[in-house]
Short mmCIF file of C-alpha atoms and ligand atoms in Angstrom, two decimals:
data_model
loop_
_atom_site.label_atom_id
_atom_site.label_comp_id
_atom_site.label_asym_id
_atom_site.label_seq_id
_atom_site.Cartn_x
_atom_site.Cartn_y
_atom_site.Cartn_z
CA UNK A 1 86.10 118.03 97.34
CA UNK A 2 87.44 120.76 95.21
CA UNK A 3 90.20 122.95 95.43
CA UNK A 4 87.58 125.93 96.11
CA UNK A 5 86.00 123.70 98.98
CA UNK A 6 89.02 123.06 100.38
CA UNK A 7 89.96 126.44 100.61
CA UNK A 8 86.40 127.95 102.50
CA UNK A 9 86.92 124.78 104.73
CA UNK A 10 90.64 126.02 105.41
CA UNK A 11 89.61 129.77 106.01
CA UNK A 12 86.87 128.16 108.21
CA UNK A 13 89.00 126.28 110.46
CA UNK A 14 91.92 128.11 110.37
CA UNK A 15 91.10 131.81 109.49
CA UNK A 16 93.56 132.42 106.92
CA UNK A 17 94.78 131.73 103.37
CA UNK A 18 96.25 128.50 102.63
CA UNK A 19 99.31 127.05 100.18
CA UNK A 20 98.10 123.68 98.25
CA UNK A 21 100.71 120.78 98.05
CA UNK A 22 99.47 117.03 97.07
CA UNK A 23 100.91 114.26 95.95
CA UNK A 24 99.05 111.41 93.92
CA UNK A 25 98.61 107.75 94.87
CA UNK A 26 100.44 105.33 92.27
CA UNK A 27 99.69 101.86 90.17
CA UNK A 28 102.36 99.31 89.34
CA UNK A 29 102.24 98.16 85.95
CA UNK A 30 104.55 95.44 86.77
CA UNK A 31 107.63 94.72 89.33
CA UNK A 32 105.90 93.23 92.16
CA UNK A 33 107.98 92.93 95.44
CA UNK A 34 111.43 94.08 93.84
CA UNK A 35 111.62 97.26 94.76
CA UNK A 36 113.32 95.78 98.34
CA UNK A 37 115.27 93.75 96.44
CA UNK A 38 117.26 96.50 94.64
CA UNK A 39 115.26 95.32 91.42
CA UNK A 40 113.36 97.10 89.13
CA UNK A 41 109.42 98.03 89.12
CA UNK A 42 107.53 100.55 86.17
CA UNK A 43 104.56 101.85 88.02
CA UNK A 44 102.91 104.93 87.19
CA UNK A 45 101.23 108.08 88.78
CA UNK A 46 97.58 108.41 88.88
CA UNK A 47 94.55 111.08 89.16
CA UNK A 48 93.59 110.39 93.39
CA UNK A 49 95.31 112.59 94.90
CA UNK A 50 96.19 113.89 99.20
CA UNK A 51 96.20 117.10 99.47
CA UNK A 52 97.56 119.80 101.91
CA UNK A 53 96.13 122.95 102.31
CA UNK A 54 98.26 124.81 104.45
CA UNK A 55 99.73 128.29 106.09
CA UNK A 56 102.08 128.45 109.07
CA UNK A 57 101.73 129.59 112.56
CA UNK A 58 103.25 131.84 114.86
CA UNK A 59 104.38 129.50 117.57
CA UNK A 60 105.42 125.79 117.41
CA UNK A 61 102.36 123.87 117.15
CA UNK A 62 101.43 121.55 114.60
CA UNK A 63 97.94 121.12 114.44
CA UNK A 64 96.54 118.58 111.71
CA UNK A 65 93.13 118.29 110.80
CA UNK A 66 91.98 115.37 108.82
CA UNK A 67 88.42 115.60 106.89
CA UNK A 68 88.64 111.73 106.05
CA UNK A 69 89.15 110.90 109.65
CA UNK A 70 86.91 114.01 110.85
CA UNK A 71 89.42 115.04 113.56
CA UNK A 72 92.04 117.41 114.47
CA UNK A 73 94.92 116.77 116.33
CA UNK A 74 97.77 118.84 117.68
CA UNK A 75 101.46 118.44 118.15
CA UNK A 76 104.30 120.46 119.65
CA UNK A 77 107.27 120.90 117.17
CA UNK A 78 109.63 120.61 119.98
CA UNK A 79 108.48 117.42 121.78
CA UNK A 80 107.32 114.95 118.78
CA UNK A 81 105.86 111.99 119.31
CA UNK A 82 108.87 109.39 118.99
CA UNK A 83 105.93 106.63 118.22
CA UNK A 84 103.08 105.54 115.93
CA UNK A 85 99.62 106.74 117.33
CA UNK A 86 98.31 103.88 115.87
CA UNK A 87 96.08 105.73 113.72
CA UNK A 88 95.98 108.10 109.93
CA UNK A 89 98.06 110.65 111.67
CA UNK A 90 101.26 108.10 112.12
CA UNK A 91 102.11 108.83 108.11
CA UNK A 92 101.79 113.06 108.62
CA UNK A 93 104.13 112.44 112.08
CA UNK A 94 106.36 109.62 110.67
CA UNK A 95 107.41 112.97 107.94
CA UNK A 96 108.00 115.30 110.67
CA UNK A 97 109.91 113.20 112.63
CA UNK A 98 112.30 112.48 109.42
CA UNK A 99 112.55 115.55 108.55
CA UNK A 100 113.18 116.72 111.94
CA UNK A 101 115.83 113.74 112.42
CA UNK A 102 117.49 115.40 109.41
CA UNK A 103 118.08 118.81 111.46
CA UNK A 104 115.50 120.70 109.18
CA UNK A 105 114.06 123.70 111.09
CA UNK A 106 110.30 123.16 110.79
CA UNK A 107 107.64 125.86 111.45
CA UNK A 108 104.61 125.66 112.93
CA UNK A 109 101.70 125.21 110.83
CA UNK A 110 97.90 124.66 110.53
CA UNK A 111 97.53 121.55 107.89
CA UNK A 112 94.22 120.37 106.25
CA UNK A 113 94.79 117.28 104.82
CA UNK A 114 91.96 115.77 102.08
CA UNK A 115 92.68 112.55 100.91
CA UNK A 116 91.45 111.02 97.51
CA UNK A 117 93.47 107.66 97.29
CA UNK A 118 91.21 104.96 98.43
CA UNK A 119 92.94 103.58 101.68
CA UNK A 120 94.09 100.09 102.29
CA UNK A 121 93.38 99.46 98.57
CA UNK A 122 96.89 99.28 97.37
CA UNK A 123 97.58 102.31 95.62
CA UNK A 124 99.65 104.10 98.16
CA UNK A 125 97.25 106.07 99.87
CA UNK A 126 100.00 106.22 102.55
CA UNK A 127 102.58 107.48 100.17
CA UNK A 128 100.53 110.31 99.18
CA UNK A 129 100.07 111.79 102.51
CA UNK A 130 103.65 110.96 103.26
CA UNK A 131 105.07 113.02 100.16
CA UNK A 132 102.58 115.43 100.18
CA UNK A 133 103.01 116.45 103.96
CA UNK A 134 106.71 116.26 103.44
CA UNK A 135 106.29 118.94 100.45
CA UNK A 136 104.10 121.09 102.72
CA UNK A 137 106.42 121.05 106.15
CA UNK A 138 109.36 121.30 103.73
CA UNK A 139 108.61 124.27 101.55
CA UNK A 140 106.72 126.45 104.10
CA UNK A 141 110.39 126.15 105.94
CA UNK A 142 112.11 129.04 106.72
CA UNK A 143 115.29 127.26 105.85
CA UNK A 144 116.30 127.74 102.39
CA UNK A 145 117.69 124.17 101.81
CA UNK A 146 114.26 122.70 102.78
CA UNK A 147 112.54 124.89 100.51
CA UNK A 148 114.93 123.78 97.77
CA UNK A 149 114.88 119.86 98.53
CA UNK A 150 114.74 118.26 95.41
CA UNK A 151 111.66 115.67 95.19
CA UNK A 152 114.04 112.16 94.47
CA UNK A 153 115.05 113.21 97.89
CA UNK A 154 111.82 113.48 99.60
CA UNK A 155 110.96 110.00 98.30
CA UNK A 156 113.97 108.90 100.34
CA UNK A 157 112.93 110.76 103.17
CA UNK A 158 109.28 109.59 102.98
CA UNK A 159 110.21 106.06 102.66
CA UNK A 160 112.66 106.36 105.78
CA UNK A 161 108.90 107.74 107.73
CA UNK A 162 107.57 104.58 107.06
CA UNK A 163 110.41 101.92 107.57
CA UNK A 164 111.37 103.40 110.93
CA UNK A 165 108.33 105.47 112.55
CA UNK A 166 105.67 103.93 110.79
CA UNK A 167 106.96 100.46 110.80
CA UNK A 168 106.18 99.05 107.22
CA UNK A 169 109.69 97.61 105.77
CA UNK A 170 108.19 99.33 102.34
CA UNK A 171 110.55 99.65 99.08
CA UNK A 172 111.10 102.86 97.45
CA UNK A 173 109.06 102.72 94.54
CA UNK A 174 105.72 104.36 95.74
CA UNK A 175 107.07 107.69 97.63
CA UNK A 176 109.81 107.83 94.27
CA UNK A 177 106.69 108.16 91.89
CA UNK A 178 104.66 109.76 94.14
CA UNK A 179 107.30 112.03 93.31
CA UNK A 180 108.61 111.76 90.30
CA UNK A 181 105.88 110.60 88.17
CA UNK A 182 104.70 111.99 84.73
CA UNK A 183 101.95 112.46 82.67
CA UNK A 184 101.55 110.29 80.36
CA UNK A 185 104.47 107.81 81.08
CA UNK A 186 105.02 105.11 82.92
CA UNK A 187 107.98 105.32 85.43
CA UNK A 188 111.03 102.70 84.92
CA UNK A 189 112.91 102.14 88.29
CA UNK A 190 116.11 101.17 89.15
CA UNK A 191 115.57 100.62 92.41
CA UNK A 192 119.37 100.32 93.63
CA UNK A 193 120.54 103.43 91.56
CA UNK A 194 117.88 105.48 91.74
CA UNK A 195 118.15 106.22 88.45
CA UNK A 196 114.95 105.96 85.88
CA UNK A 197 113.52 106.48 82.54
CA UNK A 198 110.14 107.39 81.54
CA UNK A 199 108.37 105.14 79.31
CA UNK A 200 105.10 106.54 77.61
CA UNK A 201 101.83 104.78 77.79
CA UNK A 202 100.33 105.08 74.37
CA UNK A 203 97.82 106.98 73.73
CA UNK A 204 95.15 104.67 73.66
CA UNK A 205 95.49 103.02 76.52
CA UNK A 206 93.85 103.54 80.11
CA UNK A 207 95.13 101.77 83.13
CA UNK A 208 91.74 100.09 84.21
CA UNK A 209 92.06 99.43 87.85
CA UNK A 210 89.75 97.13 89.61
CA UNK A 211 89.18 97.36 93.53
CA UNK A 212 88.34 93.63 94.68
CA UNK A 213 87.19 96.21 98.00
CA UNK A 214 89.22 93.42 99.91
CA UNK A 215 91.61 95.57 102.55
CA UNK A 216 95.27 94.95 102.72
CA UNK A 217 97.40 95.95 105.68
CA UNK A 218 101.21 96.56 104.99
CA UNK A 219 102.45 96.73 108.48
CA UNK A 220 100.45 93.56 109.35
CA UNK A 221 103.08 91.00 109.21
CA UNK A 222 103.05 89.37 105.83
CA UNK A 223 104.90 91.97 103.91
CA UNK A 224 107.41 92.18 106.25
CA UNK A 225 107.65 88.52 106.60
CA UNK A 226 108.17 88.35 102.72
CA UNK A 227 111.32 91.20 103.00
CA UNK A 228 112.62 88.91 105.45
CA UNK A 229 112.55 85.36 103.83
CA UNK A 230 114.36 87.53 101.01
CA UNK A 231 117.15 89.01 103.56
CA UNK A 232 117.34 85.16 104.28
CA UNK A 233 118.22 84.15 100.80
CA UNK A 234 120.63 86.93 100.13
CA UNK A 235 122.92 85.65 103.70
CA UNK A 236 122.75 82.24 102.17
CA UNK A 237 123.89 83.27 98.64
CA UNK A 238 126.58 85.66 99.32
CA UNK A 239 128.12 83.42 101.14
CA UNK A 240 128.44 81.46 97.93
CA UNK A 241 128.98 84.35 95.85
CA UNK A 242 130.46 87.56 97.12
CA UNK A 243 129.03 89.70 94.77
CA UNK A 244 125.55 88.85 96.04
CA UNK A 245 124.30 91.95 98.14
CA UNK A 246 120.72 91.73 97.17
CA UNK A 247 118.31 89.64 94.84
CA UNK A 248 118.97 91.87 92.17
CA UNK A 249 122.19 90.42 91.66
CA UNK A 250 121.22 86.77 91.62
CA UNK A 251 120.74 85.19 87.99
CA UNK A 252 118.94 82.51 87.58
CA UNK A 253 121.78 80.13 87.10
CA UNK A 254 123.36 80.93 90.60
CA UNK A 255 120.10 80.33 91.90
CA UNK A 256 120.07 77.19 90.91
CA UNK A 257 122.99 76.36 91.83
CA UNK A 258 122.46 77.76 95.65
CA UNK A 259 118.93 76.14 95.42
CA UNK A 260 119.72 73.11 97.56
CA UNK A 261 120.46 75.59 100.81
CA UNK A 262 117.37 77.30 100.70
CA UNK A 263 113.95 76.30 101.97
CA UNK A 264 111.54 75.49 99.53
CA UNK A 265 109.63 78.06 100.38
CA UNK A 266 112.83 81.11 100.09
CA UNK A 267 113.36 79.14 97.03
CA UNK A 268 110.25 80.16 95.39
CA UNK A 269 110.34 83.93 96.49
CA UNK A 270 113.61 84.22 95.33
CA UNK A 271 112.45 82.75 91.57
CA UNK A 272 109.65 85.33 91.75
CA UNK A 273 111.95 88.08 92.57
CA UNK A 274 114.98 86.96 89.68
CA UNK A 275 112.37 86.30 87.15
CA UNK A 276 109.88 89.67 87.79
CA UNK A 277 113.09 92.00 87.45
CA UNK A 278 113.68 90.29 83.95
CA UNK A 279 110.05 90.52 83.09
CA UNK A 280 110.25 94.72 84.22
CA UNK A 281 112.89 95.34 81.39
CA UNK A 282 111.06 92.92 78.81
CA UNK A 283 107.70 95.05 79.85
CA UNK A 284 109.35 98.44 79.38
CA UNK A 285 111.06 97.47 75.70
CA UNK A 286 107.31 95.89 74.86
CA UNK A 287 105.61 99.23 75.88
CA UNK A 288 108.30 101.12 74.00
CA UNK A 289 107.79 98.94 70.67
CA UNK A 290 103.66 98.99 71.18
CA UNK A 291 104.02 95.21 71.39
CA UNK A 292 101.00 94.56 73.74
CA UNK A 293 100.24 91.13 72.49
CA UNK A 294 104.05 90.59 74.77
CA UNK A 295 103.11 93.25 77.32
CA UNK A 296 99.84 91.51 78.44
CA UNK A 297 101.99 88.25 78.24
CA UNK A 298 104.20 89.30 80.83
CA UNK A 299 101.50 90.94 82.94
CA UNK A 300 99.73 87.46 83.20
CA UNK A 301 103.35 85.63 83.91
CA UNK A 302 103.77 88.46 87.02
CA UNK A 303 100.62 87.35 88.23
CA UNK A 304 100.97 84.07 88.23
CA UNK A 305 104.51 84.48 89.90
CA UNK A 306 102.60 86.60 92.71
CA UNK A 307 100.51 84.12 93.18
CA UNK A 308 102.19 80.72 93.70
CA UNK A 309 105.90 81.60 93.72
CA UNK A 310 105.92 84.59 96.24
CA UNK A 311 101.72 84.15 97.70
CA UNK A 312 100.66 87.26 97.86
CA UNK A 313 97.70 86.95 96.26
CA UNK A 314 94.20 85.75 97.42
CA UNK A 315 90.89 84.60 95.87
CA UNK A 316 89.51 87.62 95.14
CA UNK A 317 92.55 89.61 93.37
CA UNK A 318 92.76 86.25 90.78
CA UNK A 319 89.01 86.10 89.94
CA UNK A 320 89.61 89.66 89.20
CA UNK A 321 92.25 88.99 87.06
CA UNK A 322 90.32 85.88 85.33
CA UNK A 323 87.29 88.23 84.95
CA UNK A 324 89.41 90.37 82.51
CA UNK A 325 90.29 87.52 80.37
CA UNK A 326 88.85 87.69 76.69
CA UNK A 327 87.41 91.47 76.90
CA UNK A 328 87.60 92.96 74.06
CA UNK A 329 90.48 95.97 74.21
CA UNK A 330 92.31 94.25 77.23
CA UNK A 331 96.04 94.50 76.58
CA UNK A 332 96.84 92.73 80.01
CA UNK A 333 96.02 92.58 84.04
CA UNK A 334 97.54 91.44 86.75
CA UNK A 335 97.39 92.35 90.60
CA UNK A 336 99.38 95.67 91.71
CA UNK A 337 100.76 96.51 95.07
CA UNK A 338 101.80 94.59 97.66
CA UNK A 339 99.01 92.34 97.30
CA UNK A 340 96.56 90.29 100.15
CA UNK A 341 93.89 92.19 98.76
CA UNK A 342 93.39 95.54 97.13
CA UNK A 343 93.40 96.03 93.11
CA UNK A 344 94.39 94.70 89.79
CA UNK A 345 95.66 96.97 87.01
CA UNK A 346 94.58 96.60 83.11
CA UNK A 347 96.25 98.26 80.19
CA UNK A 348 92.97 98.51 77.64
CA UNK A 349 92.74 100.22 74.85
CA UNK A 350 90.54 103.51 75.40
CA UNK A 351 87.36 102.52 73.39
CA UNK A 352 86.62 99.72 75.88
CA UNK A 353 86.94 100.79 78.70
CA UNK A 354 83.07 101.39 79.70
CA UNK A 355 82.39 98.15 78.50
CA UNK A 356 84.91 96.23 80.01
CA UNK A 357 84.44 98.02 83.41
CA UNK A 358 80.89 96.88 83.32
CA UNK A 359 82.01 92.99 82.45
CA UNK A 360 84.48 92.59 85.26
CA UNK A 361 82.58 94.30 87.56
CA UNK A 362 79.21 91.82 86.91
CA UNK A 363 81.90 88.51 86.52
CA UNK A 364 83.38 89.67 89.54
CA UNK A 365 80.04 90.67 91.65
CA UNK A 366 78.66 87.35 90.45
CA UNK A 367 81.73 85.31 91.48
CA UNK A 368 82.20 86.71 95.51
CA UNK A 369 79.11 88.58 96.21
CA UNK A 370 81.30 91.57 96.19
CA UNK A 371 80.30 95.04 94.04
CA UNK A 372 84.10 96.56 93.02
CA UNK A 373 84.72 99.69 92.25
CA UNK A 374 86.50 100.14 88.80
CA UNK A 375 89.06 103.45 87.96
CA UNK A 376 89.91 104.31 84.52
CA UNK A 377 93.04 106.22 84.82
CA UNK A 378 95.74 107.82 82.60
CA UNK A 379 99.14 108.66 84.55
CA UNK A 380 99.49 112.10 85.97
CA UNK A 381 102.27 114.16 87.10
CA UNK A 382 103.54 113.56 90.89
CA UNK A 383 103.99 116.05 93.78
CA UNK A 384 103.58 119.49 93.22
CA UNK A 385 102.84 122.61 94.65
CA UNK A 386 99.24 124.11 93.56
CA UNK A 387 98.46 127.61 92.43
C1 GLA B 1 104.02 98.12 98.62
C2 GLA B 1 105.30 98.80 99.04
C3 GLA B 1 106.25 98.95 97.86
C4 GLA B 1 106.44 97.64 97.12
C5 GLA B 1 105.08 96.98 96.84
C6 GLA B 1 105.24 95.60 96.26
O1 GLA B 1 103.31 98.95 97.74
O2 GLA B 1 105.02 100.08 99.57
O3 GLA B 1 107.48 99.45 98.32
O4 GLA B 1 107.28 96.78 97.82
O5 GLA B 1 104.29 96.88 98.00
O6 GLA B 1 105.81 95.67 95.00
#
């Protein structure tokens, strides 16, 4: 839908002139499953984008219409839900409820929310409705410190919506470059600091993302299990080595030494974890020096760590990846997000793109019975108002 569409739908519902806020789903180029581990991950911004159209309202009501979902709901400012619904609306709630938490004086407000971000596919659909929502409740506030909130701490707010309304025991890295993202550049994330650098994405390379249209559910248990098994390592290892406080600061020769403690299976997620931070900073130097020949070598090392070291991949996401293998242009692929479905990323170069969009998707149709969809992408900026 179109900014124009949205707009006649808004005066439709509503009967007045909206504000435009969105935010824009996100891929990761590469730093699977560290972002809870206080490591480092480089993903990048892309074209799908939620947005908000939006205009307050005299009283205290906050009523939400979705056109994905086809349905509008309405909530009292004053007596919030203090649980999920179970359903899309949990994300626009989860905001108000932070943001309320945080003693900002909200105002009531009609909200037409338009999602682009295919769902459950891995590219932080959720995220984008979380930061864009929190832009919109935020800078239609009356109070002048809402208005002003700077966007690194949104992200924190947004995250804190899904970890404890929402229930997903997410990282930071999607609402930060839902956020923070730029145009052009990939986003290099110190995930304990906070602090980042942008790293551009030459030129002549698209991120090719590749839907294996298998659906992957966060808050379903596996993720969660995964940020536990970690928590488990890091009790064991600090109490070797005080300095531990997260994976992050566990090099690979402490882990070895620790190694006999641990479960097998903690073993292995805590190798993926060590080893993918390293890879991050390798990536980001590789991109910087236009070495792709080592870029798409540490793309295929992430995946591989995904999938046997830390298992969260599945069939479909590695005959994806195998499917990209040999194209001409393709720089390097992996999967992206938190994996058990949903998409792999590609860096090719620009002039093969059509063509290698058309491979994978007939090697990957032929191999599951499945028809993907296939994005070509650049990165974009993040939240913003529109207008
Ligand atoms: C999901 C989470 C992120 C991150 C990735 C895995 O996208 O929202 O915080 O943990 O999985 O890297």
């Amino acid at each position: 839908m179109t900014g124009k569409e949205l707009a006649s739908r808004f005066q439709e519902y509503f009967k007045t002139q909206p504000r435009f806020f969105r935010a824009p789903g996100r891929v990761n180029l590469i730093g699977e499953h560290t972002d809870y581990n206080d490591g480092f991950v480089m993903p990048a911004a892309i074209g799908f984008f939620t947005t908000v159209a939006a205009a307050p309202r005299g009283d205290r009501k906050l009523i939400i219409r979705s056109e994905n979902f086809n349905e509008t709901l309405e909530f009292d400012l004053d007596h919030l839900p203090a649980k999920t619904q179970g359903k899309w609306v949990d994300y626009l709630l989860g905001v108000a409820w932070v943001l309320a938490q945080q003693g900002i004086a909200l105002r009531g407000a009609n909200l037409l929310v338009q999602g682009e971000v295919p769902i459950g596919a891995g590219l932080s659909s959720s995220a984008a409705v979380e930061v864009s929502t929190a832009l919109t409740l935020l800078r239609m506030s009356e109070d002048p410190k809402a208005q002003h909130l700077a966007l690194s701490e949104i992200a924190k707010l947004c995250r804190r919506a899904e970890n404890e309304f929402v229930g997903a025991q997410v990282g930071i890295m999607d609402q930060f470059v839902a956020c923070m993202g730029k145009a052009g550049d990939a986003l290099l994330l110190d995930c304990r600091s906070l602090d980042f650098q942008l790293v551009p994405i030459p030129s002549n390379l698209r991120l090719v993302i590749c839907n294996t249209m298998v659906k992957h559910e966060l808050s379903s248990g596996n993720y969660n299990i995964r940020r536990r098994e970690c928590d488990e390592a890091v009790k064991t290892i600090a109490r070797n080595d005080r300095n531990v406080h997260a994976l992050r600061d566990v090099s690979p020769a402490l882990l070895d030494q620790v190694s006999a403690e641990l479960s097998p299976t903690v073993r292995k997620r805590c190798e993926h974890v060590i080893r993918e931070n390293q890879r991050v900073l390798q990536a980001a130097d590789s991109l910087r020096k236009n070495d792709f020949q080592r870029l798409g070598e540490l793309m295929a090392q992430s995946h591989i760590s995904l999938r046997d070291l830390y298992e969260v991949s599945c069939k479909e996401l590695d005959i994806m990846v195998d499917a990209a293998h040999g194209l001409p242009g393709f720089v390097g692929g992996r999967m992206t997000g938190g994996g058990f479905g949903g998409c792999t990323v590609n860096l090719v170069e620009t002039p093969h793109t059509v063509e290698f969009s058309a491979v994978v998707s007939e090697r990957y149709e032929r191999a599951t019975g499945i028809k993907p969809q296939i994005y070509t992408c650049a990165a974009v900026d993040g939240a913003q108002e529109l207008g």
